[in-house]
Amino acid sequence: MSRNSENPRLNRILLRFVMNIQIHPSYFRKIVSSEPFSLMLDVAATSGSITHKAYICLAIAHFAKLLPAAVSPALEAEINRRFVMSPVCVAGGDK
């Protein structure tokens, strides 16, 4: 048996610690302002595809060396911000 499975209390504490880690806003802005990530975010905001969101979440998490759960809230906020600012929405189109 592995050492972590022997102590369920320690597992809960570690899981709570891991789930509370989030990406720092300024570091996230630095990543998403780079051209490749910016283009991917524009595509995800325009298409609304869950697969695009998942791919970007995994890519940013890999780049930042964090879990996807740590990146997801900031990513959702950024995609929503870009969708609201997209020309389609501003012109009274899609939303």
mmCIF file of N, CA and C in Angstrom:
data_model
loop_
_atom_site.group_PDB
_atom_site.id
_atom_site.type_symbol
_atom_site.label_atom_id
_atom_site.label_comp_id
_atom_site.label_asym_id
_atom_site.label_seq_id
_atom_site.Cartn_x
_atom_site.Cartn_y
_atom_site.Cartn_z
ATOM 1 N N MET A 1 0.824 -1.187 0.000
ATOM 2 C CA MET A 1 0.000 0.000 0.000
ATOM 3 C C MET A 1 0.868 1.250 0.000
ATOM 4 N N SER A 2 0.440 2.255 -0.720
ATOM 5 C CA SER A 2 1.231 3.478 -0.749
ATOM 6 C C SER A 2 1.056 4.251 0.550
ATOM 7 N N ARG A 3 1.975 5.107 0.803
ATOM 8 C CA ARG A 3 1.978 5.853 2.055
ATOM 9 C C ARG A 3 0.774 6.799 2.163
ATOM 10 N N ASN A 4 0.376 7.432 1.072
ATOM 11 C CA ASN A 4 -0.741 8.371 1.113
ATOM 12 C C ASN A 4 -2.070 7.688 1.365
ATOM 13 N N SER A 5 -2.251 6.460 0.890
ATOM 14 C CA SER A 5 -3.529 5.784 1.081
ATOM 15 C C SER A 5 -3.700 5.288 2.509
ATOM 16 N N GLU A 6 -2.646 5.275 3.308
ATOM 17 C CA GLU A 6 -2.731 4.830 4.691
ATOM 18 C C GLU A 6 -3.361 5.879 5.587
ATOM 19 N N ASN A 7 -3.318 7.132 5.199
ATOM 20 C CA ASN A 7 -3.821 8.194 6.055
ATOM 21 C C ASN A 7 -4.877 9.016 5.307
ATOM 22 N N PRO A 8 -6.157 8.673 5.475
ATOM 23 C CA PRO A 8 -7.200 9.403 4.743
ATOM 24 C C PRO A 8 -7.293 10.875 5.146
ATOM 25 N N ARG A 9 -6.985 11.185 6.402
ATOM 26 C CA ARG A 9 -7.023 12.589 6.844
ATOM 27 C C ARG A 9 -5.978 13.413 6.088
ATOM 28 N N LEU A 10 -4.791 12.853 5.931
ATOM 29 C CA LEU A 10 -3.743 13.534 5.178
ATOM 30 C C LEU A 10 -4.165 13.713 3.724
ATOM 31 N N ASN A 11 -4.813 12.710 3.164
ATOM 32 C CA ASN A 11 -5.301 12.822 1.785
ATOM 33 C C ASN A 11 -6.286 13.971 1.636
ATOM 34 N N ARG A 12 -7.221 14.122 2.586
ATOM 35 C CA ARG A 12 -8.196 15.217 2.526
ATOM 36 C C ARG A 12 -7.505 16.567 2.637
ATOM 37 N N ILE A 13 -6.522 16.673 3.518
ATOM 38 C CA ILE A 13 -5.787 17.935 3.688
ATOM 39 C C ILE A 13 -5.028 18.270 2.408
ATOM 40 N N LEU A 14 -4.350 17.277 1.832
ATOM 41 C CA LEU A 14 -3.605 17.514 0.595
ATOM 42 C C LEU A 14 -4.536 17.890 -0.544
ATOM 43 N N LEU A 15 -5.679 17.213 -0.648
ATOM 44 C CA LEU A 15 -6.633 17.523 -1.705
ATOM 45 C C LEU A 15 -7.171 18.938 -1.539
ATOM 46 N N ARG A 16 -7.492 19.331 -0.316
ATOM 47 C CA ARG A 16 -7.981 20.682 -0.069
ATOM 48 C C ARG A 16 -6.913 21.706 -0.440
ATOM 49 N N PHE A 17 -5.660 21.429 -0.109
ATOM 50 C CA PHE A 17 -4.569 22.340 -0.445
ATOM 51 C C PHE A 17 -4.411 22.464 -1.954
ATOM 52 N N VAL A 18 -4.453 21.341 -2.649
ATOM 53 C CA VAL A 18 -4.285 21.350 -4.100
ATOM 54 C C VAL A 18 -5.437 22.078 -4.768
ATOM 55 N N MET A 19 -6.654 21.893 -4.305
ATOM 56 C CA MET A 19 -7.817 22.511 -4.935
ATOM 57 C C MET A 19 -7.868 24.020 -4.693
ATOM 58 N N ASN A 20 -7.209 24.517 -3.653
ATOM 59 C CA ASN A 20 -7.239 25.947 -3.356
ATOM 60 C C ASN A 20 -6.175 26.740 -4.102
ATOM 61 N N ILE A 21 -5.247 26.073 -4.745
ATOM 62 C CA ILE A 21 -4.211 26.770 -5.500
ATOM 63 C C ILE A 21 -4.826 27.309 -6.784
ATOM 64 N N GLN A 22 -4.590 28.585 -7.062
ATOM 65 C CA GLN A 22 -5.054 29.178 -8.310
ATOM 66 C C GLN A 22 -3.907 29.962 -8.919
ATOM 67 N N ILE A 23 -4.018 30.199 -10.194
ATOM 68 C CA ILE A 23 -2.967 30.922 -10.903
ATOM 69 C C ILE A 23 -3.038 32.402 -10.534
ATOM 70 N N HIS A 24 -1.887 33.028 -10.378
ATOM 71 C CA HIS A 24 -1.838 34.451 -10.036
ATOM 72 C C HIS A 24 -2.341 35.268 -11.225
ATOM 73 N N PRO A 25 -3.224 36.242 -10.983
ATOM 74 C CA PRO A 25 -3.816 37.008 -12.092
ATOM 75 C C PRO A 25 -2.804 37.665 -13.030
ATOM 76 N N SER A 26 -1.733 38.227 -12.488
ATOM 77 C CA SER A 26 -0.768 38.897 -13.370
ATOM 78 C C SER A 26 -0.007 37.879 -14.229
ATOM 79 N N TYR A 27 0.282 36.715 -13.669
ATOM 80 C CA TYR A 27 0.952 35.665 -14.440
ATOM 81 C C TYR A 27 0.015 35.137 -15.524
ATOM 82 N N PHE A 28 -1.273 34.986 -15.185
ATOM 83 C CA PHE A 28 -2.255 34.535 -16.170
ATOM 84 C C PHE A 28 -2.371 35.544 -17.305
ATOM 85 N N ARG A 29 -2.430 36.847 -16.981
ATOM 86 C CA ARG A 29 -2.514 37.883 -18.019
ATOM 87 C C ARG A 29 -1.292 37.850 -18.926
ATOM 88 N N LYS A 30 -0.127 37.596 -18.322
ATOM 89 C CA LYS A 30 1.103 37.525 -19.112
ATOM 90 C C LYS A 30 1.030 36.362 -20.104
ATOM 91 N N ILE A 31 0.509 35.231 -19.662
ATOM 92 C CA ILE A 31 0.401 34.064 -20.540
ATOM 93 C C ILE A 31 -0.604 34.321 -21.653
ATOM 94 N N VAL A 32 -1.807 34.795 -21.294
ATOM 95 C CA VAL A 32 -2.858 34.941 -22.311
ATOM 96 C C VAL A 32 -2.627 36.125 -23.235
ATOM 97 N N SER A 33 -1.708 37.016 -22.880
ATOM 98 C CA SER A 33 -1.412 38.123 -23.792
ATOM 99 C C SER A 33 -0.409 37.713 -24.873
ATOM 100 N N SER A 34 0.222 36.545 -24.706
ATOM 101 C CA SER A 34 1.117 36.066 -25.762
ATOM 102 C C SER A 34 0.276 35.683 -26.979
ATOM 103 N N GLU A 35 0.856 35.816 -28.149
ATOM 104 C CA GLU A 35 0.085 35.644 -29.387
ATOM 105 C C GLU A 35 -0.586 34.275 -29.532
ATOM 106 N N PRO A 36 0.118 33.158 -29.289
ATOM 107 C CA PRO A 36 -0.556 31.866 -29.494
ATOM 108 C C PRO A 36 -1.770 31.670 -28.580
ATOM 109 N N PHE A 37 -1.598 31.991 -27.288
ATOM 110 C CA PHE A 37 -2.706 31.809 -26.357
ATOM 111 C C PHE A 37 -3.821 32.811 -26.630
ATOM 112 N N SER A 38 -3.467 34.006 -27.027
ATOM 113 C CA SER A 38 -4.472 35.014 -27.339
ATOM 114 C C SER A 38 -5.338 34.577 -28.518
ATOM 115 N N LEU A 39 -4.705 34.031 -29.540
ATOM 116 C CA LEU A 39 -5.460 33.540 -30.696
ATOM 117 C C LEU A 39 -6.357 32.364 -30.318
ATOM 118 N N MET A 40 -5.834 31.458 -29.497
ATOM 119 C CA MET A 40 -6.647 30.320 -29.066
ATOM 120 C C MET A 40 -7.848 30.784 -28.254
ATOM 121 N N LEU A 41 -7.644 31.783 -27.387
ATOM 122 C CA LEU A 41 -8.753 32.308 -26.587
ATOM 123 C C LEU A 41 -9.796 32.994 -27.456
ATOM 124 N N ASP A 42 -9.349 33.706 -28.482
ATOM 125 C CA ASP A 42 -10.298 34.347 -29.399
ATOM 126 C C ASP A 42 -11.157 33.306 -30.112
ATOM 127 N N VAL A 43 -10.540 32.216 -30.533
ATOM 128 C CA VAL A 43 -11.284 31.142 -31.198
ATOM 129 C C VAL A 43 -12.286 30.515 -30.228
ATOM 130 N N ALA A 44 -11.848 30.251 -28.999
ATOM 131 C CA ALA A 44 -12.745 29.640 -28.010
ATOM 132 C C ALA A 44 -13.901 30.570 -27.661
ATOM 133 N N ALA A 45 -13.624 31.864 -27.552
ATOM 134 C CA ALA A 45 -14.681 32.823 -27.229
ATOM 135 C C ALA A 45 -15.680 32.937 -28.366
ATOM 136 N N THR A 46 -15.192 32.884 -29.593
ATOM 137 C CA THR A 46 -16.072 33.013 -30.752
ATOM 138 C C THR A 46 -16.884 31.742 -30.984
ATOM 139 N N SER A 47 -16.233 30.588 -30.869
ATOM 140 C CA SER A 47 -16.918 29.326 -31.173
ATOM 141 C C SER A 47 -17.817 28.857 -30.037
ATOM 142 N N GLY A 48 -17.403 29.123 -28.796
ATOM 143 C CA GLY A 48 -18.164 28.631 -27.649
ATOM 144 C C GLY A 48 -18.001 27.136 -27.422
ATOM 145 N N SER A 49 -17.060 26.527 -28.104
ATOM 146 C CA SER A 49 -16.860 25.079 -28.022
ATOM 147 C C SER A 49 -16.201 24.688 -26.703
ATOM 148 N N ILE A 50 -16.759 23.693 -26.038
ATOM 149 C CA ILE A 50 -16.191 23.192 -24.788
ATOM 150 C C ILE A 50 -14.836 22.535 -25.038
ATOM 151 N N THR A 51 -14.648 21.966 -26.226
ATOM 152 C CA THR A 51 -13.360 21.330 -26.536
ATOM 153 C C THR A 51 -12.260 22.361 -26.673
ATOM 154 N N HIS A 52 -12.574 23.506 -27.259
ATOM 155 C CA HIS A 52 -11.574 24.573 -27.334
ATOM 156 C C HIS A 52 -11.197 25.041 -25.932
ATOM 157 N N LYS A 53 -12.198 25.209 -25.076
ATOM 158 C CA LYS A 53 -11.934 25.640 -23.695
ATOM 159 C C LYS A 53 -11.070 24.618 -22.961
ATOM 160 N N ALA A 54 -11.401 23.340 -23.122
ATOM 161 C CA ALA A 54 -10.642 22.288 -22.444
ATOM 162 C C ALA A 54 -9.196 22.244 -22.939
ATOM 163 N N TYR A 55 -9.005 22.380 -24.247
ATOM 164 C CA TYR A 55 -7.655 22.354 -24.810
ATOM 165 C C TYR A 55 -6.819 23.515 -24.275
ATOM 166 N N ILE A 56 -7.408 24.704 -24.253
ATOM 167 C CA ILE A 56 -6.671 25.870 -23.758
ATOM 168 C C ILE A 56 -6.378 25.722 -22.275
ATOM 169 N N CYS A 57 -7.339 25.218 -21.522
ATOM 170 C CA CYS A 57 -7.133 25.007 -20.087
ATOM 171 C C CYS A 57 -5.959 24.066 -19.852
ATOM 172 N N LEU A 58 -5.919 22.971 -20.591
ATOM 173 C CA LEU A 58 -4.813 22.017 -20.449
ATOM 174 C C LEU A 58 -3.487 22.618 -20.901
ATOM 175 N N ALA A 59 -3.515 23.401 -21.977
ATOM 176 C CA ALA A 59 -2.277 24.012 -22.477
ATOM 177 C C ALA A 59 -1.718 25.025 -21.481
ATOM 178 N N ILE A 60 -2.585 25.872 -20.935
ATOM 179 C CA ILE A 60 -2.117 26.872 -19.965
ATOM 180 C C ILE A 60 -1.668 26.195 -18.682
ATOM 181 N N ALA A 61 -2.404 25.176 -18.236
ATOM 182 C CA ALA A 61 -2.010 24.449 -17.027
ATOM 183 C C ALA A 61 -0.647 23.790 -17.216
ATOM 184 N N HIS A 62 -0.416 23.220 -18.384
ATOM 185 C CA HIS A 62 0.880 22.598 -18.667
ATOM 186 C C HIS A 62 1.987 23.656 -18.686
ATOM 187 N N PHE A 63 1.711 24.786 -19.323
ATOM 188 C CA PHE A 63 2.694 25.862 -19.414
ATOM 189 C C PHE A 63 3.019 26.426 -18.031
ATOM 190 N N ALA A 64 1.990 26.597 -17.194
ATOM 191 C CA ALA A 64 2.178 27.182 -15.862
ATOM 192 C C ALA A 64 2.569 26.143 -14.816
ATOM 193 N N LYS A 65 2.583 24.867 -15.212
ATOM 194 C CA LYS A 65 2.901 23.760 -14.304
ATOM 195 C C LYS A 65 1.934 23.730 -13.115
ATOM 196 N N LEU A 66 0.639 23.870 -13.431
ATOM 197 C CA LEU A 66 -0.421 23.802 -12.430
ATOM 198 C C LEU A 66 -1.459 22.788 -12.876
ATOM 199 N N LEU A 67 -2.344 22.447 -11.961
ATOM 200 C CA LEU A 67 -3.462 21.585 -12.326
ATOM 201 C C LEU A 67 -4.483 22.381 -13.130
ATOM 202 N N PRO A 68 -5.195 21.734 -14.031
ATOM 203 C CA PRO A 68 -6.229 22.442 -14.799
ATOM 204 C C PRO A 68 -7.282 23.110 -13.916
ATOM 205 N N ALA A 69 -7.580 22.516 -12.762
ATOM 206 C CA ALA A 69 -8.558 23.114 -11.846
ATOM 207 C C ALA A 69 -8.088 24.465 -11.320
ATOM 208 N N ALA A 70 -6.783 24.670 -11.275
ATOM 209 C CA ALA A 70 -6.244 25.942 -10.798
ATOM 210 C C ALA A 70 -6.347 27.026 -11.863
ATOM 211 N N VAL A 71 -6.413 26.638 -13.107
ATOM 212 C CA VAL A 71 -6.434 27.584 -14.224
ATOM 213 C C VAL A 71 -7.859 27.873 -14.699
ATOM 214 N N SER A 72 -8.744 26.910 -14.518
ATOM 215 C CA SER A 72 -10.090 26.976 -15.084
ATOM 216 C C SER A 72 -10.891 28.232 -14.725
ATOM 217 N N PRO A 73 -10.949 28.673 -13.451
ATOM 218 C CA PRO A 73 -11.746 29.875 -13.152
ATOM 219 C C PRO A 73 -11.253 31.127 -13.879
ATOM 220 N N ALA A 74 -9.956 31.313 -13.920
ATOM 221 C CA ALA A 74 -9.398 32.479 -14.615
ATOM 222 C C ALA A 74 -9.643 32.372 -16.116
ATOM 223 N N LEU A 75 -9.560 31.167 -16.650
ATOM 224 C CA LEU A 75 -9.793 30.951 -18.076
ATOM 225 C C LEU A 75 -11.247 31.245 -18.446
ATOM 226 N N GLU A 76 -12.182 30.767 -17.638
ATOM 227 C CA GLU A 76 -13.605 31.032 -17.901
ATOM 228 C C GLU A 76 -13.885 32.531 -17.888
ATOM 229 N N ALA A 77 -13.315 33.233 -16.916
ATOM 230 C CA ALA A 77 -13.521 34.683 -16.833
ATOM 231 C C ALA A 77 -12.955 35.388 -18.064
ATOM 232 N N GLU A 78 -11.790 34.957 -18.517
ATOM 233 C CA GLU A 78 -11.164 35.578 -19.693
ATOM 234 C C GLU A 78 -11.967 35.295 -20.962
ATOM 235 N N ILE A 79 -12.450 34.072 -21.111
ATOM 236 C CA ILE A 79 -13.258 33.732 -22.292
ATOM 237 C C ILE A 79 -14.556 34.525 -22.283
ATOM 238 N N ASN A 80 -15.194 34.632 -21.117
ATOM 239 C CA ASN A 80 -16.426 35.423 -21.021
ATOM 240 C C ASN A 80 -16.163 36.888 -21.339
ATOM 241 N N ARG A 81 -15.039 37.412 -20.864
ATOM 242 C CA ARG A 81 -14.691 38.803 -21.141
ATOM 243 C C ARG A 81 -14.483 39.013 -22.641
ATOM 244 N N ARG A 82 -13.790 38.084 -23.276
ATOM 245 C CA ARG A 82 -13.544 38.212 -24.718
ATOM 246 C C ARG A 82 -14.821 38.026 -25.526
ATOM 247 N N PHE A 83 -15.723 37.160 -25.056
ATOM 248 C CA PHE A 83 -16.964 36.939 -25.787
ATOM 249 C C PHE A 83 -17.839 38.186 -25.735
ATOM 250 N N VAL A 84 -17.904 38.830 -24.581
ATOM 251 C CA VAL A 84 -18.707 40.043 -24.440
ATOM 252 C C VAL A 84 -18.138 41.156 -25.303
ATOM 253 N N MET A 85 -16.813 41.184 -25.463
ATOM 254 C CA MET A 85 -16.174 42.243 -26.237
ATOM 255 C C MET A 85 -16.048 41.901 -27.721
ATOM 256 N N SER A 86 -16.490 40.712 -28.127
ATOM 257 C CA SER A 86 -16.330 40.329 -29.536
ATOM 258 C C SER A 86 -17.227 41.174 -30.432
ATOM 259 N N PRO A 87 -16.817 41.394 -31.680
ATOM 260 C CA PRO A 87 -17.593 42.229 -32.601
ATOM 261 C C PRO A 87 -19.008 41.708 -32.840
ATOM 262 N N VAL A 88 -19.201 40.401 -32.760
ATOM 263 C CA VAL A 88 -20.533 39.831 -32.975
ATOM 264 C C VAL A 88 -21.493 40.324 -31.899
ATOM 265 N N CYS A 89 -21.034 40.308 -30.642
ATOM 266 C CA CYS A 89 -21.895 40.754 -29.546
ATOM 267 C C CYS A 89 -22.078 42.263 -29.565
ATOM 268 N N VAL A 90 -21.037 42.986 -29.877
ATOM 269 C CA VAL A 90 -21.116 44.445 -29.897
ATOM 270 C C VAL A 90 -22.082 44.907 -30.984
ATOM 271 N N ALA A 91 -22.120 44.203 -32.103
ATOM 272 C CA ALA A 91 -22.995 44.578 -33.209
ATOM 273 C C ALA A 91 -24.430 44.098 -33.003
ATOM 274 N N GLY A 92 -24.702 43.433 -31.876
ATOM 275 C CA GLY A 92 -26.054 42.973 -31.601
ATOM 276 C C GLY A 92 -26.362 41.637 -32.231
ATOM 277 N N GLY A 93 -25.331 40.863 -32.492
ATOM 278 C CA GLY A 93 -25.512 39.573 -33.152
ATOM 279 C C GLY A 93 -25.882 38.455 -32.208
ATOM 280 N N ASP A 94 -24.959 37.587 -31.950
ATOM 281 C CA ASP A 94 -25.180 36.303 -31.308
ATOM 282 C C ASP A 94 -25.830 36.371 -29.930
ATOM 283 N N LYS A 95 -25.429 37.260 -29.063
ATOM 284 C CA LYS A 95 -25.916 37.215 -27.682
ATOM 285 C C LYS A 95 -26.755 38.386 -27.309
#
